[in-house]
Coordinates of C-alpha atoms in Angstrom, one line a residue:
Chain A
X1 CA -101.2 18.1 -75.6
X2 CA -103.7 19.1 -78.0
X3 CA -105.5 16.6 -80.5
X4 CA -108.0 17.1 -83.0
X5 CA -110.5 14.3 -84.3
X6 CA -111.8 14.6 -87.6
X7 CA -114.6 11.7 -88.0
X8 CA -116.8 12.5 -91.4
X9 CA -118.7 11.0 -93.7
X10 CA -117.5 10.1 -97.5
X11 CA -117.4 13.0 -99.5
X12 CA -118.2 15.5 -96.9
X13 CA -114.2 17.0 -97.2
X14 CA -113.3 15.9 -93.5
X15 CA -110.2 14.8 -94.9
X16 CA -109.6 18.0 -96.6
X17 CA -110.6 19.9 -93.5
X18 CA -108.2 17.9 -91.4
X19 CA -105.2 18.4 -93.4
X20 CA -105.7 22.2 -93.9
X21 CA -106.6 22.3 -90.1
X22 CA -103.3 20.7 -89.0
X23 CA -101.4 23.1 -91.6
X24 CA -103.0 26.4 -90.2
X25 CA -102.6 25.2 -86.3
X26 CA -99.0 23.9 -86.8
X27 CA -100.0 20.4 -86.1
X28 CA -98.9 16.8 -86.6
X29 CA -101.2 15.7 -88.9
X30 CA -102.5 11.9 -89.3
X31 CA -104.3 10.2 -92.2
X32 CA -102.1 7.4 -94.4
X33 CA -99.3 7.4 -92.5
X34 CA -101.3 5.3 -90.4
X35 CA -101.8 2.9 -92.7
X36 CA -97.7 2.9 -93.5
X37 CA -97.7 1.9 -89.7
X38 CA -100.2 -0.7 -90.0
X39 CA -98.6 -2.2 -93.6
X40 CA -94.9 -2.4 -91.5
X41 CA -96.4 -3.7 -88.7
X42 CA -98.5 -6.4 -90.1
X43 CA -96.6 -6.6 -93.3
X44 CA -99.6 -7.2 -95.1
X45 CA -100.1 -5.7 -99.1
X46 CA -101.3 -2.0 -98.9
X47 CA -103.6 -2.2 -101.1
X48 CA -104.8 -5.2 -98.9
X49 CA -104.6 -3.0 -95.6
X50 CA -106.1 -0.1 -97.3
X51 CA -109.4 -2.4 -99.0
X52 CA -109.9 -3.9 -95.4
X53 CA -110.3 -0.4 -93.8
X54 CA -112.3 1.4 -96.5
X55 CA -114.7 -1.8 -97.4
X56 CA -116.8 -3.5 -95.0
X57 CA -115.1 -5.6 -93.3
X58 CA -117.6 -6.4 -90.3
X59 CA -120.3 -8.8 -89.7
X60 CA -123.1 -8.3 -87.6
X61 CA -122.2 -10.8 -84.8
X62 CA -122.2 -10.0 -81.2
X63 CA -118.8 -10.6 -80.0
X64 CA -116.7 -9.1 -76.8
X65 CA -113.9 -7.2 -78.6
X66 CA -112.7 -4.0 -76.3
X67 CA -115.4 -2.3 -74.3
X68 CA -118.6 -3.6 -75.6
X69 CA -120.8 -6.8 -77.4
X70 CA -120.3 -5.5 -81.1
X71 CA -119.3 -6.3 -84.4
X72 CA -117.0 -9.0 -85.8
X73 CA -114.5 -8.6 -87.9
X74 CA -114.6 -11.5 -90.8
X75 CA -111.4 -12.6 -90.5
X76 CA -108.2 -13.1 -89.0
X77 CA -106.2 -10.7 -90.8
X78 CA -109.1 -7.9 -90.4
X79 CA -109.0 -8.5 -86.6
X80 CA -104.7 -8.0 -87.1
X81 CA -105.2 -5.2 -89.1
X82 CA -107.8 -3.3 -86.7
X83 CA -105.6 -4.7 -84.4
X84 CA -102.9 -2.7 -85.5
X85 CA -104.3 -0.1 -86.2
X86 CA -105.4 0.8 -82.6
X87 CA -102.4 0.2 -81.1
X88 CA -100.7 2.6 -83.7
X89 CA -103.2 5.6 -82.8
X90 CA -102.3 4.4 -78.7
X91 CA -99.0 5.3 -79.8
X92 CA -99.7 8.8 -81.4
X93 CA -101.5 9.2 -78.9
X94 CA -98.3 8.4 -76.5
X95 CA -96.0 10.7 -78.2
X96 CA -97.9 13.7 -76.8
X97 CA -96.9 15.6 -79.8
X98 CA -100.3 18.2 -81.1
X99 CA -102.2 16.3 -83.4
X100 CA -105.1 16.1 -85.9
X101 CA -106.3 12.8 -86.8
X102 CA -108.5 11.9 -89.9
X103 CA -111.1 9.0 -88.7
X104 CA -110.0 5.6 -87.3
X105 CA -112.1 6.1 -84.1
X106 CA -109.4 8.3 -82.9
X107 CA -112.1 10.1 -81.0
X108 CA -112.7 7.0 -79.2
X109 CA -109.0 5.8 -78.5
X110 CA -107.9 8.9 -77.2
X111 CA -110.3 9.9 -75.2
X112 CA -108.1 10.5 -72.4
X113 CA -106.4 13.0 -73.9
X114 CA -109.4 15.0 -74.5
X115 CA -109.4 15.8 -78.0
X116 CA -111.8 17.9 -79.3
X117 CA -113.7 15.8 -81.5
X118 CA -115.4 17.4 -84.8
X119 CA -118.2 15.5 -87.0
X120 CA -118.5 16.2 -91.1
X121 CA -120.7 15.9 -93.0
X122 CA -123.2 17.0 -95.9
X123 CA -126.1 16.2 -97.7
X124 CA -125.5 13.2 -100.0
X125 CA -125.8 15.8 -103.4
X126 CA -122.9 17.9 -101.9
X127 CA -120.8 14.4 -101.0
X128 CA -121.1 12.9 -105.2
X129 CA -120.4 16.2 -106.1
X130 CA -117.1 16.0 -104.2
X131 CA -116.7 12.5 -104.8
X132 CA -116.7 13.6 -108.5
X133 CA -114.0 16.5 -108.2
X134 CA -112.0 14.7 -106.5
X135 CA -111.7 11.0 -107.7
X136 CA -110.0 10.1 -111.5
X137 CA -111.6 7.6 -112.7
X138 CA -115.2 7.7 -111.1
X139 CA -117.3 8.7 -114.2
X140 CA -117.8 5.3 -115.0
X141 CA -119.6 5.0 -111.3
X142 CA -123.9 6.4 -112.1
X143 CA -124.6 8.5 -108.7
X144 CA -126.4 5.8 -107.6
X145 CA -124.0 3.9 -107.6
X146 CA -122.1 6.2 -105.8
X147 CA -125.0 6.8 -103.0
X148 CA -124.6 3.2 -102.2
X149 CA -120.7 2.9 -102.3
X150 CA -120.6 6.1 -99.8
X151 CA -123.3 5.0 -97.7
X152 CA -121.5 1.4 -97.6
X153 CA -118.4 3.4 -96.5
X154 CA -120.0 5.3 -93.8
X155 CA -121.7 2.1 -92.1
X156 CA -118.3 0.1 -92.5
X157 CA -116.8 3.4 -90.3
X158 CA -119.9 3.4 -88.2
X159 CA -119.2 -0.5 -87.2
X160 CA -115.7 0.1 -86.9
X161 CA -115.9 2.4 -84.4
X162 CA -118.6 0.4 -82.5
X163 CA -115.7 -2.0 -81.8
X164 CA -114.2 0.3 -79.7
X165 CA -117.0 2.6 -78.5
X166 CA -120.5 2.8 -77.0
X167 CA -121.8 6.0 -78.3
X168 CA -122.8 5.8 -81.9
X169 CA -120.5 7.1 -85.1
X170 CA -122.4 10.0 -86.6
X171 CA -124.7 10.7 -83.3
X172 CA -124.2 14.7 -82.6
X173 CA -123.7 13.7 -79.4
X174 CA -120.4 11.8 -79.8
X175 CA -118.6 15.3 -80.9
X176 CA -118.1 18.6 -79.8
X177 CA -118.6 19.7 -83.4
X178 CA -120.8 19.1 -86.1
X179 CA -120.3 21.1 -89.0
X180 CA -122.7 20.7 -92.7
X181 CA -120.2 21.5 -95.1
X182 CA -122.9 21.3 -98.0
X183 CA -122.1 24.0 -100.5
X184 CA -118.6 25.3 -98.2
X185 CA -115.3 25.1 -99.6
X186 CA -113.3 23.4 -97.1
X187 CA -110.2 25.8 -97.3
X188 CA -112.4 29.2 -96.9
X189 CA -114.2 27.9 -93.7
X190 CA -111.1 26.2 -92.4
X191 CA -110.2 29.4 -90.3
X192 CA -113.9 29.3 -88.8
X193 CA -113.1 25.6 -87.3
X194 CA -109.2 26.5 -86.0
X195 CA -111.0 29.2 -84.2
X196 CA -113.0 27.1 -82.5
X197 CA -110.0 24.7 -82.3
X198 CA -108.3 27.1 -80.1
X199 CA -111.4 28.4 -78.3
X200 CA -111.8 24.5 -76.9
X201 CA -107.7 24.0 -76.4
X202 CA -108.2 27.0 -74.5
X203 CA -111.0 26.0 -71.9
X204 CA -111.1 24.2 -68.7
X205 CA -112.0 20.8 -69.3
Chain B
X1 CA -130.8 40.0 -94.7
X2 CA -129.0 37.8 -92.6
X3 CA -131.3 35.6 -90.5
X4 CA -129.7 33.5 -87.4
X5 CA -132.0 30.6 -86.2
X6 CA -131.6 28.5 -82.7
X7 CA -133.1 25.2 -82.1
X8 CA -131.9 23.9 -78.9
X9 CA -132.5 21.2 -76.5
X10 CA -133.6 22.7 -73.2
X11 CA -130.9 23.8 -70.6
X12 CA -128.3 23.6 -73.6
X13 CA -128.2 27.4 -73.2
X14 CA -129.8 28.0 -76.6
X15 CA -131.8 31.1 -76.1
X16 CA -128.9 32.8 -74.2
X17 CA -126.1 31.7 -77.3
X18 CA -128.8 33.6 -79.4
X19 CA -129.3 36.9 -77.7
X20 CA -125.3 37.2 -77.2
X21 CA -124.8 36.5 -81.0
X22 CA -127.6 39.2 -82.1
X23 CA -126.3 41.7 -79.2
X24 CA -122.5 40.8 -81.2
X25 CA -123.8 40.7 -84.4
X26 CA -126.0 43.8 -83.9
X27 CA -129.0 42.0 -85.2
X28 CA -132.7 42.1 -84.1
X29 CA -133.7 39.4 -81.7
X30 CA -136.9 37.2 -81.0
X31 CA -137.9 35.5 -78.6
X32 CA -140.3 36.2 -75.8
X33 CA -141.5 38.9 -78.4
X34 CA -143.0 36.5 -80.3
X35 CA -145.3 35.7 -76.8
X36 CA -146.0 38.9 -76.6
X37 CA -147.2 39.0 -80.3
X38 CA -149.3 35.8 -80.4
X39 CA -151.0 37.2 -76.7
X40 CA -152.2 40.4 -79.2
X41 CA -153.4 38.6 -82.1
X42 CA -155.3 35.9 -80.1
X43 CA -156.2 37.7 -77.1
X44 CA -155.5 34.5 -75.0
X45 CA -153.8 34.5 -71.7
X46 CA -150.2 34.9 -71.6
X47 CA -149.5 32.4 -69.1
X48 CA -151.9 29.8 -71.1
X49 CA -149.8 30.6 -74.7
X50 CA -146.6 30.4 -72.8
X51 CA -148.3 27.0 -71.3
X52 CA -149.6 25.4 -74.2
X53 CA -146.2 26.5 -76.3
X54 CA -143.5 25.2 -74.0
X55 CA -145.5 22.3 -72.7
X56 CA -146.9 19.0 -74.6
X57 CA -149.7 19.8 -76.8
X58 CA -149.8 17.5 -79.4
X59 CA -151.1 14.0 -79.8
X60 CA -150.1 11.7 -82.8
X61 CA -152.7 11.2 -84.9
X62 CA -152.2 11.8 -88.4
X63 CA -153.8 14.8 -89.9
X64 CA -152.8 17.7 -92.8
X65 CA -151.4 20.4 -91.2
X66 CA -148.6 22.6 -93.2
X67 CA -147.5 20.1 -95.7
X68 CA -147.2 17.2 -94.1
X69 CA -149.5 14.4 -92.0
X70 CA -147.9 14.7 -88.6
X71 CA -149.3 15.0 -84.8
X72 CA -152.3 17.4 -84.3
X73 CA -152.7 19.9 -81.5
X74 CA -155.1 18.8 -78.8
X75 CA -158.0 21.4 -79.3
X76 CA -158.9 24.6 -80.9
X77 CA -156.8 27.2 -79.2
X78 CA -153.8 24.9 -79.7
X79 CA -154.5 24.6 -83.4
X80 CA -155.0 29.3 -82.9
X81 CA -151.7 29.4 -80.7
X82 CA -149.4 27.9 -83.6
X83 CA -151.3 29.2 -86.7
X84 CA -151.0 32.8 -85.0
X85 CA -147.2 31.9 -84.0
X86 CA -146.2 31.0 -87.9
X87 CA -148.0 34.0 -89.2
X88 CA -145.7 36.4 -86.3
X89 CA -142.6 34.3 -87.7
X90 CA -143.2 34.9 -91.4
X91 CA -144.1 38.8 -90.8
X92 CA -141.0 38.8 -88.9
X93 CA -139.1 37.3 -92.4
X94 CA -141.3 40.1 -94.3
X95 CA -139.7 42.7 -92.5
X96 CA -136.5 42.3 -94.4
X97 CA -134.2 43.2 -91.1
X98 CA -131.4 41.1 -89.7
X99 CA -132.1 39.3 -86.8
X100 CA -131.6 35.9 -84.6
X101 CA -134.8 33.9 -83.8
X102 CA -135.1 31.2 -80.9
X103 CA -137.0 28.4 -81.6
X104 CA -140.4 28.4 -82.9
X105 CA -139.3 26.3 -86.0
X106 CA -138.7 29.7 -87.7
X107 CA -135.3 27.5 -90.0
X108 CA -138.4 25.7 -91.8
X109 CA -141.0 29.1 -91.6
X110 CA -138.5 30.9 -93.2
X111 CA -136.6 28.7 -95.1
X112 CA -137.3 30.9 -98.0
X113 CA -134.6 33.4 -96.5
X114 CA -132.0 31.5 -96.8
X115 CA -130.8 31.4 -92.9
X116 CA -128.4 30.1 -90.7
X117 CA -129.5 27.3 -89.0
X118 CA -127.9 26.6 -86.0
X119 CA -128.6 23.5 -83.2
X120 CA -127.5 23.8 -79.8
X121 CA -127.3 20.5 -77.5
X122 CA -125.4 19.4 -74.3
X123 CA -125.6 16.4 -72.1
X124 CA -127.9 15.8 -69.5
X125 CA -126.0 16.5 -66.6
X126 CA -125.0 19.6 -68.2
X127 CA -128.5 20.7 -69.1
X128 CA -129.5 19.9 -65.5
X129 CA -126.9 21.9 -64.0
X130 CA -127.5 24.8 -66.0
X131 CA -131.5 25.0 -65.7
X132 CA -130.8 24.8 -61.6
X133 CA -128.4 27.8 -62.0
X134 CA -130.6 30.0 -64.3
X135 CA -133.9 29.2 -62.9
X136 CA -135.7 30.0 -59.4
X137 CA -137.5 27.4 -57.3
X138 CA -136.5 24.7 -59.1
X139 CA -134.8 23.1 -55.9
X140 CA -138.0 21.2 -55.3
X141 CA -137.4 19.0 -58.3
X142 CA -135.1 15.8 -58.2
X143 CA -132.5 15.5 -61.2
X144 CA -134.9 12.8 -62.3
X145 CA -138.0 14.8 -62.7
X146 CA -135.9 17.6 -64.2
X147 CA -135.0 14.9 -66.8
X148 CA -138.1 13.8 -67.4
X149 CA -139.4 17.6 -67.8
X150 CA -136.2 18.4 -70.2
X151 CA -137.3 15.0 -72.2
X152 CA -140.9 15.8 -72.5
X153 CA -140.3 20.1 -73.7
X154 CA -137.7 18.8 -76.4
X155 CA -140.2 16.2 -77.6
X156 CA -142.8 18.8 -78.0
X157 CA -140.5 21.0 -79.6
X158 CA -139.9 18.1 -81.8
X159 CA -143.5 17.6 -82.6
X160 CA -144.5 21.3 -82.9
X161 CA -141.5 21.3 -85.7
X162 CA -143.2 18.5 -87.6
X163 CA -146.3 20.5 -88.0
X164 CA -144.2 22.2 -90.8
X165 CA -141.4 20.3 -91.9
X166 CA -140.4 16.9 -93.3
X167 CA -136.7 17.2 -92.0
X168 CA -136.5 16.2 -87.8
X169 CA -135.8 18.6 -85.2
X170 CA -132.6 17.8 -83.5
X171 CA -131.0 15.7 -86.0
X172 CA -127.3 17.1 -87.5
X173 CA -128.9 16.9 -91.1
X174 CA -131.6 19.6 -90.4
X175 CA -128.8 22.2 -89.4
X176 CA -125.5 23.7 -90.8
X177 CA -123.7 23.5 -87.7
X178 CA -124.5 21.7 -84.3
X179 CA -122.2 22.8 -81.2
X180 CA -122.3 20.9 -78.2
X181 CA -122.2 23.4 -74.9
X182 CA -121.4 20.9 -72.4
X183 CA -119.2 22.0 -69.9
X184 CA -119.2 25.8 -71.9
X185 CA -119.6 29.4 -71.0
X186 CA -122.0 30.5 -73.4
X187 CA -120.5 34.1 -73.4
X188 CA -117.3 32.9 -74.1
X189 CA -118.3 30.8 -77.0
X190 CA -120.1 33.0 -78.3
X191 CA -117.5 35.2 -81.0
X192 CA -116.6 31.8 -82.1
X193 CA -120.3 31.6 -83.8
X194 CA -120.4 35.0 -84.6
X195 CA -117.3 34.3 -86.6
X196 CA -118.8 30.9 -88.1
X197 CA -122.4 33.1 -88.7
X198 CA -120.4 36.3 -91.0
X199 CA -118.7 33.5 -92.8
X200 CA -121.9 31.8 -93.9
X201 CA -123.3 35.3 -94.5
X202 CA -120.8 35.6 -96.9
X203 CA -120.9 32.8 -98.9
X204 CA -123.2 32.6 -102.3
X205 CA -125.6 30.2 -101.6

């Protein structure tokens, strides 16, 4: 089975990169339909689901949750939801069906399946920029404003995947892959990275 | 003209990545050149500029060198070494011709150029294993000292690179792609980059 991680930062077009990835390789590709999973599983809003993921949800207090003294999820229904969510990328995981999977410390939860694990990112310029193109309603957000929201984003992502993980979110040495997609359009260099894709499918490991 | 730089962590198989991409990309290479070079202009001893380059030279305290306060070289012919090292990396840049450059913080030297900064970085026990196969009598050094010498050549790199630059060596934000070689057969990544390298040569920056 092959898998592809995509873990990126806000803005950077990991998403973008991990959809057009998964089209070009012929893959099952995995983003909201794990929060679908999560919403019928927990049956908890969407909205709600989708808030809890995106907006920090963590609080620095050193708890035992999976492999290591980390984070703590607020609540109750954060600890379902992450709850959830884990088992539902176990089970992707299970189906043994190729897959590229957009964030949700996939990297980490499937590591037995070696998945080649790619980092994105970009300078924080490149990431408003992108932000702008790509949001409706965001004009009303000043870019500092948008620095912060981002950069609250990525440490939510970082913490979450702390949970789960001992390396670090974001650390080159936690991927394979770290790509600067300042300036790139994300479609143009998506052959660049499936190359590579197939290079590392095709190795020993 | 297309210019190809390599920062690596030692035994990440750096310096051979970049003579296999300028032999594939048919572009002019530096490396021990640039020795060779810096032994003309300052008349020194091989050996002692190899030494004094690859080995820690620096102390931290604060002075104005380049264009920033950073760690100053230990003496005199320190201080000659690297000005005469930056002067053989810019007249390589003045040349105008394509090539790949190891090291030697020539992404900050010749920024100006527009190049492709590349990082190259493995895990220890890779780096270990690969110095032991590439280099003789090396057998009478434990894994541990070889660690400790890996450690202490990066952080020199790191310190030469601060010299000249506000941006730190080794992090993913000072490079447009980083590619982990653990467990990799630097020939046989090697079209991978080339590939990744004409594409970035392509764009309009």
């Amino acid at each position: 089975m092959k898998i592809i991680t995509i873990s990126r930062e806000f803005g950077s077009g990991g998403r973008e990169l991990g959809r057009s990835l998964a089209d070009m390789l012929h893959m099952d590709y995995y983003d909201r339909e794990i929060i679908s999973a999560i919403v019928e599983k927990t049956k908890f809003d969407e909205k709600y689901v989708e808030n809890i993921l995106k907006n920090g949800t963590m609080q620095s207090v050193p708890i035992t949750f999976g492999r290591t003294f980390s984070y703590s999820p607020v609540n109750d229904n954060v600890t379902k939801i992450l709850v959830s969510q884990h088992q539902i990328i176990k089970e992707i995981g299970a189906k043994g069906r190729d897959c590229v999977i957009v964030g949700r410390s996939a990297d980490v939860l499937l590591e037995e399946y070696n998945p080649v694990n790619i980092f994105v990112y970009a300078d924080m310029a490149s990431k408003i920029k992108r932000c702008r193109e790509r949001a409706a309603d965001i004009d009303k957000f000043s870019d500092r404003e948008l620095e912060k929201k981002i950069k609250q984003i990525d440490s939510n992502r970082a913490k979450s995947r702390e949970l789960v993980a001992n390396s670090k979110w974001g650390r080159k040495e936690s991927y394979h892959l770290c790509i600067n997609t300042t300036g790139l359009n994300i479609n143009d260099i998506t052959p660049v990275i499936a190359e590579y894709a197939r290079f590392m499918f095709g190795r020993t490991v």
